């Protein structure tokens, strides 16, 4: 079998892509088939009531811990603190309706725009590196010639188990010339080491921490979907004389495209919400401001500046932007990755 | 689902914990002794309070241990907003008072005769609990006058002595760095707004003030400009570091001698003994370098007060207790010995503290120097948006320290002023310019 370039195995072997779609569509059909039988036992009330009773815990928890805080945040974002005179003692301040004021202030704040710009740059550096490395490691681990695959897989995954704050502290030590073994070695060799905490490189330094922590997780996601690919495709390809590299590029990657899209989405959302790494590194350097990323600005406004109202407005903006970008991204890649004909 | 369930379980536990703390505060009926609750974080404070409880069966005080200055205040503000759950008394840092008064969290103690205590404390400390007005919102508990700490052995080996003026400090910084390029006399930390505030206070700055019924903001004025210009010059010259304090690098520097000095406050021995254990007995403390040697002055970096909250049902009893805690010789001695703070009550503190801290056992007159310095603290008023000014300091001076130019330091002061005053105006405060 020869694989024409550009049109990968999707048409010849619709294994992963179409089964997935069928798999999604299957349960309702099953249920409709089963329900006539169920209708025989129990009254009309139990028939309607039971599903809701079973859903109730989830609905209540969702309402109490997701919906209610979101609605309250929305409410707060249209409020503000109004102070009178010196603002001392009773009646010095009150909460009043602010209209769109908090939103206007967020969009009008050059620091907010700058933090968004930084995060996009950060994402441009991080997401391709993260997915590229995760995919590379997953393909290498999946290759039949790999030795000590189990150990390697765990070793690559391990950093994901380290909390971001801890890993940032560890990397922070490595980035500080006076206490870092790297700088010590460079110094002994007489080389000039780059100052990672300087304003030019700090973005890469933070991306490196996120990369170190995140590659393992994404690698596992991709690797798992590689393992789900039926082996007979590979056998067929081998019989046709395809090399391992050809198989990787023309069979494996197209088949696991949905998981790559999913990890890309995860990475993008994580990028927009980057917080722990720069916040932990901030006390070590002059190059990170208190509003270096949008989420840091939210934190500063809410907990340092006691202004929960503008923090709420900024949170809403970040949430909406995250949704919008996620949907836009899925819209663009969906047809290609999932092979839908819509 | 599993994750949702787990996080909601945690939230439920947290909510239950909040409810119980809410119920335990502010109890105490008409019968039996008056029970007062006290949120504080000074170490071993409950042992000091125990002395009071033994002597005063009618007024029993319970210390509710807090994590620290910031979380305690956030918790108090939440309780005030909720309308219940606040303690009778709280340990509050000086710079938090105006913020707390702005949220109507602190009772005015002038009705309880707090005015009689004015002479016990230094003018600078007293000014901060009155915000420069007639009301008295708290009683000073401990104070943290700034001093200059230096490696006496290194200065001796260079044949140099501690500086008495800022001019001499600059000379010394140059001499130390020239003698050994790996050594610096100190660092300009853009991370420690309280430190810079103390330096500005020493130079007579008045960042906030009350003029009639309006706030004034005076960050971008001669005293602070002078301080920023001075440090910007030293950083630009490269004889003073530009990296923040309290980093692993800085800690290592204190211990290995690459940091030769530290402009800090009276609590420095505790930090040094923890961060630079190898250098015990090598440091000495001296008064701050001066702008005008004839008029010695200093600023504060840290320190706290005891305040009575507006939710307290027993403000008179509370006042009785905090008067004892902060002025009675026995209590002040216990504060110094047991809690390890430098009490704000000047005379009682001088009597209580005679032996130098262990880390400074080489300097037997340590507390004589402190007592002499403490008297010279300049008055300083904190405004209602200290948080905003402090985060502006972090951001603007971080840029300046990174740029390493004197011009950037002066620009940072201008930006700090602008951010602070804009915030006051947008919140609706009356501001006089």
XYZ file of C-alpha atoms in Angstrom:
775
model
C 0.000 0.000 0.000
C 1.316 3.406 -0.903
C 0.372 6.461 1.083
C -0.241 9.459 -1.127
C 1.137 12.533 0.579
C -1.356 15.010 1.915
C -4.196 12.500 2.121
C -3.310 10.315 5.044
C -4.926 7.047 5.987
C -8.181 8.599 7.020
C -10.094 7.437 3.932
C -8.593 3.991 3.689
C -8.669 3.283 7.397
C -11.344 5.314 9.075
C -10.612 3.503 12.316
C -9.926 6.127 14.906
C -11.836 9.034 13.502
C -15.145 7.550 12.531
C -15.422 5.067 15.334
C -15.011 7.929 17.693
C -17.938 9.755 16.154
C -20.044 6.652 16.077
C -19.093 5.978 19.652
C -20.461 9.365 20.632
C -23.691 8.753 18.804
C -24.187 5.235 20.068
C -25.447 5.649 23.669
C -28.720 7.488 22.840
C -29.636 4.770 20.389
C -29.039 2.170 23.101
C -31.099 4.074 25.570
C -34.071 4.469 23.253
C -33.917 0.780 22.596
C -33.868 -0.033 26.288
C -36.522 2.380 27.506
C -39.671 0.583 26.317
C -38.700 -2.301 28.514
C -38.023 -0.020 31.511
C -41.390 1.657 31.150
C -43.075 -1.482 32.430
C -41.769 -1.117 36.015
C -42.605 1.857 38.243
C -45.057 4.688 37.978
C -44.791 7.692 35.706
C -43.436 9.732 38.647
C -40.503 7.440 39.400
C -39.758 7.260 35.708
C -39.387 11.035 35.554
C -38.124 11.489 39.093
C -35.328 8.960 39.252
C -33.072 10.522 36.640
C -33.425 13.910 38.305
C -32.852 12.432 41.741
C -29.680 10.867 40.462
C -28.639 14.112 38.839
C -29.493 16.149 41.924
C -26.143 15.908 43.740
C -24.292 17.040 40.637
C -26.788 19.816 39.935
C -26.739 21.058 43.532
C -22.948 20.991 43.740
C -22.675 22.697 40.382
C -25.167 25.380 41.399
C -23.536 26.001 44.775
C -19.881 25.901 43.800
C -19.855 26.867 40.112
C -22.960 28.774 39.075
C -23.430 30.802 42.256
C -19.821 32.086 42.439
C -19.917 32.936 38.723
C -23.157 34.879 39.110
C -21.807 36.625 42.202
C -18.640 37.552 40.319
C -20.803 38.911 37.515
C -22.772 40.958 40.052
C -19.601 42.277 41.738
C -18.137 43.301 38.393
C -20.907 45.898 38.047
C -20.403 47.301 41.552
C -17.792 49.577 43.073
C -16.801 51.074 46.381
C -17.841 54.685 46.746
C -16.026 56.710 49.394
C -17.210 59.988 50.843
C -14.817 62.690 52.064
C -11.930 61.239 54.097
C -13.540 57.804 54.049
C -12.929 57.269 57.769
C -15.295 55.788 60.325
C -18.890 54.686 59.786
C -20.552 55.732 56.555
C -17.175 56.478 55.034
C -17.773 54.139 52.156
C -20.540 52.138 50.505
C -21.014 49.742 47.619
C -22.777 51.297 44.620
C -23.713 50.334 41.068
C -20.856 51.031 38.675
C -22.292 50.172 35.261
C -19.561 49.263 32.804
C -16.983 51.348 34.669
C -14.869 48.391 35.855
C -14.805 46.908 32.356
C -13.881 50.243 30.817
C -11.099 50.623 33.391
C -9.742 47.143 32.614
C -9.687 47.748 28.871
C -8.270 51.231 29.375
C -5.403 49.992 31.570
C -2.243 49.772 29.462
C -0.820 47.282 31.960
C -3.694 44.902 31.231
C -3.051 45.143 27.493
C 0.646 44.576 28.091
C -0.034 41.532 30.258
C -2.269 40.060 27.532
C 0.484 40.671 24.985
C 3.042 38.954 27.218
C 0.794 35.960 27.664
C 0.317 35.609 23.896
C 4.056 35.754 23.350
C 4.486 33.260 26.153
C 1.918 30.983 24.505
C 3.665 31.277 21.148
C 6.860 30.058 22.785
C 5.335 27.475 25.060
C 2.522 25.695 23.209
C 4.509 24.586 20.124
C 7.451 23.468 22.283
C 5.158 21.661 24.694
C 3.227 19.783 21.979
C 6.287 19.174 19.834
C 8.218 17.589 22.681
C 5.213 15.677 24.003
C 4.519 14.267 20.547
C 8.170 13.446 19.950
C 8.500 11.635 23.280
C 5.225 9.769 22.755
C 6.281 8.609 19.269
C 9.714 7.568 20.492
C 8.193 5.608 23.365
C 5.775 3.984 20.955
C 8.550 2.916 18.608
C 9.258 -0.832 18.877
C 12.998 -0.246 19.130
C 12.791 1.829 22.328
C 14.511 0.315 25.363
C 13.573 0.978 29.024
C 10.314 2.532 27.830
C 8.561 2.095 31.183
C 11.234 3.900 33.149
C 11.567 6.650 30.559
C 7.826 7.206 30.494
C 7.663 7.614 34.267
C 10.752 9.835 34.280
C 9.228 12.175 31.702
C 5.886 12.188 33.498
C 7.339 12.713 36.986
C 7.743 16.525 36.874
C 3.978 16.809 36.336
C 3.548 15.495 39.887
C 5.564 18.413 41.279
C 3.308 21.368 42.177
C 4.017 24.458 40.075
C 4.947 26.525 43.124
C 7.568 23.998 44.193
C 9.006 23.618 40.702
C 9.165 27.408 40.334
C 11.087 27.656 43.595
C 13.492 24.943 42.426
C 14.041 26.603 39.053
C 14.282 29.956 40.804
C 17.313 28.672 42.678
C 18.832 27.453 39.421
C 18.226 30.842 37.789
C 19.923 32.869 40.565
C 23.619 33.136 39.629
C 24.959 33.164 43.200
C 23.287 29.916 44.249
C 22.940 28.063 40.930
C 25.242 25.145 40.114
C 24.878 25.926 36.386
C 26.263 29.415 36.779
C 29.022 27.995 38.956
C 30.053 25.552 36.226
C 29.814 28.187 33.498
C 31.919 30.480 35.653
C 34.582 27.821 36.204
C 34.708 27.172 32.469
C 35.088 30.880 31.895
C 31.911 31.166 29.826
C 29.321 33.897 29.990
C 26.040 32.362 31.079
C 22.828 34.097 29.971
C 20.962 35.811 32.813
C 17.637 33.981 32.711
C 15.994 36.395 35.151
C 16.856 39.446 33.003
C 14.030 41.234 31.224
C 14.912 39.720 27.829
C 14.900 36.106 28.932
C 12.455 35.924 31.827
C 9.624 34.868 29.496
C 11.670 31.903 28.309
C 12.644 31.093 31.875
C 8.987 30.855 32.905
C 8.053 28.944 29.741
C 10.818 26.497 30.605
C 9.320 25.814 34.029
C 5.861 25.242 32.518
C 7.391 23.050 29.809
C 9.277 20.968 32.361
C 6.092 20.426 34.319
C 3.671 19.988 31.430
C 5.376 17.861 28.768
C 4.925 14.647 30.737
C 1.176 15.060 31.065
C 0.671 15.822 27.376
C 3.026 13.019 26.432
C 0.894 10.544 28.398
C -2.317 11.750 26.733
C -0.819 11.343 23.250
C 0.913 8.088 24.130
C -2.336 6.590 25.438
C -4.146 7.340 22.210
C -1.207 5.878 20.245
C -1.603 2.666 22.209
C -5.261 2.546 21.187
C -4.383 2.359 17.494
C -5.029 -1.183 16.187
C -1.769 -2.977 15.446
C -2.951 -4.385 12.116
C -2.579 -0.969 10.491
C 1.119 -1.029 11.325
C 1.459 -4.567 10.057
C -0.155 -3.550 6.798
C 2.140 -0.561 6.536
C 5.211 -2.661 7.262
C 4.194 -5.134 4.583
C 3.985 -2.181 2.208
C 7.546 -1.309 3.152
C 6.882 1.864 5.202
C 9.744 2.920 7.482
C 9.161 3.798 11.153
C 9.439 7.498 10.356
C 6.971 7.223 7.493
C 4.599 5.349 9.761
C 4.911 7.993 12.428
C 4.291 10.858 10.052
C 1.627 9.350 7.843
C -0.245 6.951 10.110
C 0.262 7.735 13.761
C 0.065 11.526 13.713
C -3.082 11.715 11.537
C -4.820 9.067 13.629
C -4.043 10.684 16.972
C -4.801 14.193 15.692
C -7.828 14.519 18.015
C -5.659 14.006 21.102
C -3.129 16.493 19.786
C -5.947 19.002 19.362
C -7.103 18.288 22.882
C -3.649 18.735 24.407
C -3.244 21.919 22.376
C -6.467 23.211 23.856
C -5.380 22.299 27.384
C -2.057 24.024 26.849
C -3.686 27.148 25.472
C -6.078 27.432 28.379
C -3.240 26.823 30.843
C -1.238 29.512 29.058
C -3.996 32.079 29.431
C -4.165 31.265 33.123
C -0.433 31.273 33.871
C -0.034 32.464 37.437
C 1.883 30.240 39.844
C 5.265 30.336 38.068
C 5.632 34.122 37.640
C 4.086 34.787 41.070
C 6.595 32.499 42.737
C 9.541 33.935 40.804
C 8.498 37.567 41.298
C 10.223 38.120 44.668
C 13.506 36.945 43.127
C 13.791 39.519 40.401
C 13.043 43.052 39.308
C 11.775 41.978 35.902
C 8.352 40.633 36.897
C 5.675 43.162 37.780
C 2.642 42.500 39.978
C 0.498 42.506 36.821
C 2.819 40.483 34.603
C -0.015 38.189 33.494
C -3.777 38.953 33.442
C -4.441 36.570 36.327
C -1.705 38.188 38.427
C -3.475 41.501 37.897
C -6.729 39.947 39.131
C -4.952 38.614 42.198
C -3.265 41.926 42.920
C -6.476 43.925 42.544
C -8.496 41.564 44.719
C -6.052 40.741 47.492
C -3.418 43.453 47.531
C -5.478 46.452 46.532
C -8.759 45.362 48.175
C -10.648 46.103 44.960
C -12.684 42.950 44.355
C -14.934 44.812 41.934
C -12.399 45.511 39.216
C -10.832 42.103 39.866
C -14.256 40.556 39.180
C -14.574 42.483 35.918
C -11.122 41.402 34.762
C -11.921 37.781 35.673
C -15.056 37.895 33.546
C -13.068 39.296 30.617
C -10.439 36.555 30.959
C -13.106 33.846 31.187
C -14.933 35.110 28.103
C -11.686 35.438 26.153
C -10.722 31.896 27.122
C -14.064 30.556 25.908
C -13.906 32.560 22.702
C -10.368 31.436 21.888
C -11.128 27.797 22.696
C -14.168 27.732 20.436
C -12.374 29.602 17.670
C -9.495 27.158 17.846
C -11.794 24.139 17.795
C -13.761 25.613 14.882
C -10.578 26.027 12.867
C -9.027 22.640 13.552
C -12.149 20.543 13.948
C -12.744 19.723 10.315
C -9.151 18.854 9.752
C -8.550 16.848 12.901
C -11.850 15.105 13.330
C -12.597 14.701 9.665
C -16.115 16.059 9.957
C -17.830 17.025 6.754
C -19.995 19.832 8.121
C -16.961 14.122 39.209
C -14.503 12.803 41.724
C -12.652 16.081 41.667
C -15.783 18.158 41.946
C -16.882 16.116 44.912
C -13.547 16.440 46.635
C -13.310 20.182 46.190
C -16.873 20.669 47.356
C -16.159 18.584 50.431
C -13.189 20.809 51.195
C -15.363 23.870 50.685
C -17.986 22.482 53.029
C -15.394 21.850 55.720
C -14.022 25.355 55.234
C -17.513 26.827 55.494
C -18.148 24.890 58.692
C -14.865 26.143 60.109
C -15.846 29.712 59.259
C -19.205 29.279 60.954
C -17.646 27.957 64.140
C -15.134 30.777 64.383
C -17.991 33.176 63.723
C -19.938 31.765 66.639
C -17.079 31.637 69.096
C -16.252 35.324 68.793
C -18.149 38.029 70.607
C -19.764 35.750 73.174
C -19.842 36.396 76.893
C -23.107 37.102 78.657
C -23.983 39.416 81.534
C -23.269 36.847 84.194
C -19.752 35.753 85.002
C -16.564 37.353 83.799
C -16.387 39.458 80.635
C -14.805 37.403 77.887
C -12.737 39.169 75.289
C -11.292 37.672 72.107
C -8.021 38.915 70.668
C -6.661 38.124 67.203
C -2.872 38.339 67.207
C 0.155 36.733 65.628
C 3.090 37.859 67.821
C 4.854 34.687 68.971
C 3.876 33.371 72.431
C 1.541 36.281 73.059
C -0.870 33.953 74.846
C 1.726 33.554 77.616
C 1.751 37.305 78.156
C -2.057 37.363 78.208
C -2.011 34.553 80.767
C -0.443 36.965 83.287
C -3.423 39.293 82.830
C -5.987 36.515 83.097
C -4.540 35.406 86.430
C -4.666 38.901 87.854
C -8.079 39.818 86.424
C -10.674 37.115 86.958
C -13.432 39.487 85.830
C -11.981 40.141 82.386
C -10.771 37.020 80.641
C -8.933 37.404 77.346
C -8.559 34.613 74.784
C -5.852 34.913 72.150
C -6.899 33.629 68.749
C -3.682 32.887 66.885
C -3.431 34.420 63.374
C -1.123 33.557 60.489
C 0.256 37.059 60.175
C -0.482 40.713 59.564
C -2.059 40.458 56.115
C -4.348 37.432 56.549
C -5.621 38.675 59.916
C -6.635 41.991 58.369
C -8.324 40.336 55.387
C -10.266 38.146 57.814
C -11.247 41.111 59.958
C -12.461 43.106 56.952
C -14.599 40.132 55.899
C -16.102 39.867 59.384
C -16.831 43.587 59.430
C -18.530 43.356 56.045
C -20.549 40.358 57.260
C -21.691 42.298 60.341
C -20.506 39.739 62.899
C -17.616 37.458 63.732
C -14.978 40.071 64.502
C -12.943 39.773 67.721
C -12.928 42.408 70.447
C -9.297 43.278 69.794
C -6.837 42.816 66.972
C -3.114 43.197 66.448
C -2.795 45.568 63.487
C 0.309 46.864 61.763
C 0.662 50.641 61.669
C 0.168 50.868 57.917
C -3.137 48.984 58.100
C -4.886 51.406 60.457
C -6.204 53.866 57.886
C -7.511 51.017 55.714
C -9.283 49.499 58.722
C -10.724 52.833 59.803
C -11.918 53.315 56.219
C -13.964 50.145 56.577
C -15.254 51.282 59.970
C -13.528 48.354 61.670
C -11.808 50.187 64.550
C -13.399 51.887 67.552
C -12.250 55.380 68.524
C -10.475 54.976 71.850
C -10.303 58.672 72.712
C -13.620 58.318 74.602
C -11.989 55.674 76.806
C -9.246 58.000 77.955
C -6.594 56.767 75.543
C -5.320 60.329 75.226
C -3.613 59.983 78.620
C -1.211 57.448 77.156
C 0.272 59.815 74.580
C 3.438 60.532 76.567
C 4.294 56.865 76.958
C 5.046 56.512 73.261
C 7.261 58.297 70.790
C 5.698 61.079 68.773
C 6.214 59.115 65.571
C 4.367 56.047 66.829
C 1.556 58.067 68.341
C 1.009 59.982 65.127
C 0.358 56.758 63.297
C -2.457 55.609 65.575
C -4.260 58.959 65.414
C -3.758 59.479 61.665
C -2.856 63.012 62.699
C -6.404 63.767 63.908
C -8.263 63.803 67.234
C -9.470 60.220 67.188
C -7.260 57.420 68.580
C -7.727 54.172 66.692
C -5.159 51.902 68.361
C -2.460 51.737 71.045
C 1.122 51.171 69.840
C 2.356 47.709 70.798
C 5.773 47.281 69.281
C 7.919 49.490 67.166
C 10.680 48.819 64.678
C 13.093 51.723 64.384
C 15.532 51.328 61.512
C 19.242 50.923 62.133
C 22.350 50.092 60.171
C 23.750 46.607 60.645
C 27.225 45.859 59.326
C 29.985 43.300 59.372
C 32.338 44.895 61.890
C 35.127 42.422 61.067
C 35.162 43.295 57.351
C 35.056 47.027 57.977
C 37.853 46.669 60.550
C 40.031 44.754 58.129
C 39.644 47.628 55.645
C 40.349 50.178 58.360
C 36.876 51.675 57.921
C 34.171 52.611 60.417
C 30.372 52.761 60.409
C 29.037 55.786 58.522
C 27.246 58.566 60.363
C 25.898 60.378 57.309
C 24.526 59.203 53.974
C 27.521 60.818 52.311
C 29.806 58.592 54.373
C 27.612 55.614 53.599
C 28.136 56.233 49.874
C 31.909 56.578 50.417
C 31.930 53.360 52.395
C 29.912 51.572 49.688
C 32.520 52.618 47.114
C 35.422 51.621 49.370
C 33.973 48.176 50.132
C 33.181 47.443 46.505
C 36.566 48.677 45.292
C 38.443 46.592 47.844
C 36.578 43.465 46.788
C 34.332 43.597 43.688
C 32.376 40.607 45.010
C 31.309 42.552 48.088
C 28.527 45.105 48.395
C 27.573 47.265 51.353
C 23.892 46.697 50.628
C 21.197 46.315 48.030
C 18.278 48.433 46.875
C 15.281 46.149 47.201
C 12.323 46.964 44.977
C 10.450 44.195 46.738
C 10.277 45.762 50.176
C 7.997 48.768 50.112
C 8.034 48.994 53.913
C 11.817 49.345 53.840
C 11.720 52.242 51.389
C 8.879 53.845 53.343
C 11.133 53.783 56.417
C 13.948 55.436 54.467
C 11.547 58.114 53.222
C 10.169 58.583 56.744
C 13.701 59.196 57.968
C 14.095 61.912 55.330
C 10.950 63.653 56.651
C 8.620 62.501 53.899
C 4.870 62.848 54.376
C 3.283 60.451 51.936
C -0.232 61.004 53.256
C -1.757 63.738 55.305
C -5.139 65.108 56.296
C -5.804 68.700 55.389
C -9.197 69.710 56.745
C -11.629 67.280 55.157
C -9.305 66.118 52.387
C -6.407 63.720 51.976
C -3.088 64.945 50.647
C -0.558 62.728 48.895
C 3.055 63.819 49.056
C 5.115 60.976 47.649
C 6.585 62.985 44.794
C 8.091 65.682 46.971
C 11.575 66.737 47.984
C 12.286 64.188 50.782
C 11.332 61.088 48.790
C 12.865 62.479 45.601
C 16.088 63.004 47.557
C 16.079 59.397 48.808
C 15.303 57.969 45.361
C 17.952 60.140 43.714
C 20.532 59.023 46.267
C 19.850 55.296 45.820
C 19.460 55.615 42.063
C 22.919 57.178 41.961
C 24.500 54.382 43.981
C 22.784 51.684 41.924
C 23.777 53.389 38.659
C 27.363 53.577 39.924
C 27.175 49.862 40.695
C 28.443 50.155 44.276
C 25.060 49.082 45.691
C 23.187 46.013 44.493
C 19.909 46.220 42.583
C 18.532 42.787 43.465
C 15.733 42.244 45.989
C 16.244 41.208 49.609
C 14.944 37.925 50.992
C 16.003 35.861 47.974
C 18.127 32.710 48.309
C 20.925 34.714 46.695
C 20.693 37.498 49.243
C 20.523 35.038 52.142
C 23.655 33.330 50.861
C 25.282 36.758 50.489
C 24.634 37.617 54.135
C 26.139 34.341 55.216
C 29.222 34.325 52.959
C 30.100 37.974 53.463
C 29.300 39.320 50.007
C 26.594 41.428 51.676
C 28.602 43.533 54.111
C 25.745 45.579 55.569
C 21.988 45.756 55.915
C 19.790 48.764 56.554
C 17.164 47.079 58.664
C 15.183 47.429 61.856
C 15.484 46.373 65.472
C 14.252 42.848 64.630
C 17.226 42.199 62.337
C 19.116 39.924 64.797
C 16.353 37.325 64.429
C 16.615 37.324 60.628
C 20.401 37.331 60.616
C 20.682 34.453 63.065
C 18.372 32.450 60.800
C 19.846 33.401 57.415
C 23.494 33.923 58.253
C 24.256 31.542 61.112
C 27.965 31.383 60.226
C 28.434 35.069 60.991
C 27.320 35.140 64.648
C 29.246 37.703 66.645
C 30.624 39.434 63.556
C 27.855 42.032 63.113
C 27.325 45.328 64.875
C 24.405 47.721 64.968
C 24.703 51.477 64.559
C 22.192 54.313 64.185
C 21.099 55.037 60.629
C 23.330 57.202 58.449
C 21.908 60.720 58.621
C 20.898 63.403 56.157
C 21.673 65.993 58.825
C 24.067 64.750 61.507
C 22.888 67.461 63.914
C 19.303 66.263 63.790
C 19.421 62.477 63.990
C 16.302 60.765 62.696
C 15.111 57.333 61.730
C 12.127 55.613 60.176
C 10.254 52.439 61.020
C 10.171 49.154 59.163
C 7.429 47.081 60.768
C 5.832 47.313 64.187
C 2.229 46.852 65.239
C -0.565 48.123 67.459
C -3.489 46.761 69.447
C -6.905 48.022 68.371
C -10.485 47.531 69.541
C -12.980 46.623 66.825
C -16.337 48.305 66.281
C -18.069 44.969 66.866
C -16.773 44.684 70.430
C -19.541 44.769 73.037
C -17.045 45.580 75.785
C -14.868 48.422 74.538
C -14.153 49.683 78.075
C -12.842 46.348 79.308
C -10.918 45.930 76.075
C -9.310 49.332 76.562
C -8.390 48.384 80.111
C -6.645 45.267 78.852
C -4.735 46.860 75.980
C -3.595 49.679 78.248
C -2.127 47.077 80.595
C -0.633 45.027 77.752
C 1.203 47.932 76.172
C 2.164 50.144 79.123
C 2.362 48.098 82.335
C 6.034 47.351 83.146
C 5.329 43.685 83.843
C 3.440 43.251 80.556
C 6.030 45.192 78.553
C 8.837 43.094 80.015
C 6.919 39.967 79.069
C 6.306 41.308 75.549
C 10.028 41.830 75.139
C 11.181 38.600 76.788
C 8.447 36.163 75.814
C 7.194 37.518 72.493
C 10.546 38.926 71.460
C 9.244 42.242 70.141
C 10.614 45.705 70.843
C 7.791 47.300 72.880
C 6.635 50.745 71.837
C 6.375 52.007 75.437
C 9.778 53.672 75.491
C 10.804 53.826 79.163
C 9.427 50.426 80.060
C 11.161 48.931 77.033
C 14.493 50.453 77.973
C 14.193 48.978 81.448
C 13.088 45.587 80.202
C 15.753 45.110 77.571
C 19.269 45.121 78.934
C 21.063 42.084 77.530
C 21.936 42.114 73.836
C 20.449 39.399 71.591
C 22.620 36.293 71.472
C 23.589 36.887 67.846
C 24.938 40.311 68.864
C 26.564 39.158 72.107
C 29.741 40.962 70.932
C 27.884 44.292 71.211
C 26.885 44.663 74.851
C 25.349 48.106 74.351
C 22.990 46.833 71.606
C 19.799 47.951 73.370
C 21.323 51.282 74.410
C 21.794 52.003 70.717
C 18.218 50.890 70.028
C 16.773 53.075 72.815
C 18.716 56.073 71.538
C 17.546 55.443 67.969
C 13.908 54.715 68.883
C 13.439 58.211 70.251
C 14.369 59.755 66.945
C 11.674 58.133 64.769
C 10.067 60.753 62.556
C 6.292 61.136 62.546
C 4.582 59.514 59.585
C 0.945 59.150 58.573
C -0.284 56.207 56.544
C -3.225 56.809 54.233
C -6.200 54.684 53.292
C -4.589 53.096 50.220
C -1.185 51.994 51.473
C -1.665 48.726 49.582
C -1.925 50.536 46.283
C 1.110 52.701 46.986
C 3.094 49.633 48.036
C 2.266 47.618 44.942
C 3.061 50.703 42.847
C 6.427 50.816 44.633
C 7.057 47.163 43.757
C 6.302 47.669 40.084
C 7.824 51.086 39.476
C 11.014 50.625 41.483
C 11.502 47.144 40.045
C 11.615 48.797 36.608
C 14.006 51.438 37.915
C 16.298 48.943 39.642
C 16.383 46.881 36.470
C 17.180 49.952 34.369
C 19.953 50.930 36.820
C 19.713 54.643 36.109
C 19.210 57.519 38.507
C 16.635 59.061 36.153
C 14.506 55.913 36.340
C 14.485 56.094 40.158
C 13.222 59.661 40.079
C 10.593 58.712 37.492
C 9.465 55.843 39.746
C 8.630 58.320 42.519
C 6.530 60.358 40.088
C 4.661 57.245 38.955
C 4.064 56.131 42.547
C 2.512 59.493 43.338
C 0.312 59.338 40.246
C -0.941 55.791 40.889
C -1.619 56.510 44.578
C -3.525 59.732 43.981
C -5.476 58.376 40.977
C -6.644 55.449 43.083
C -7.850 57.740 45.887
C -9.742 59.917 43.435
C -11.371 57.070 41.561
C -12.593 55.581 44.846
C -14.240 58.892 45.650
C -11.969 60.218 48.417
C -11.734 63.957 48.692
C -8.167 64.744 47.678
C -6.425 68.059 47.913
C -3.602 68.672 45.441
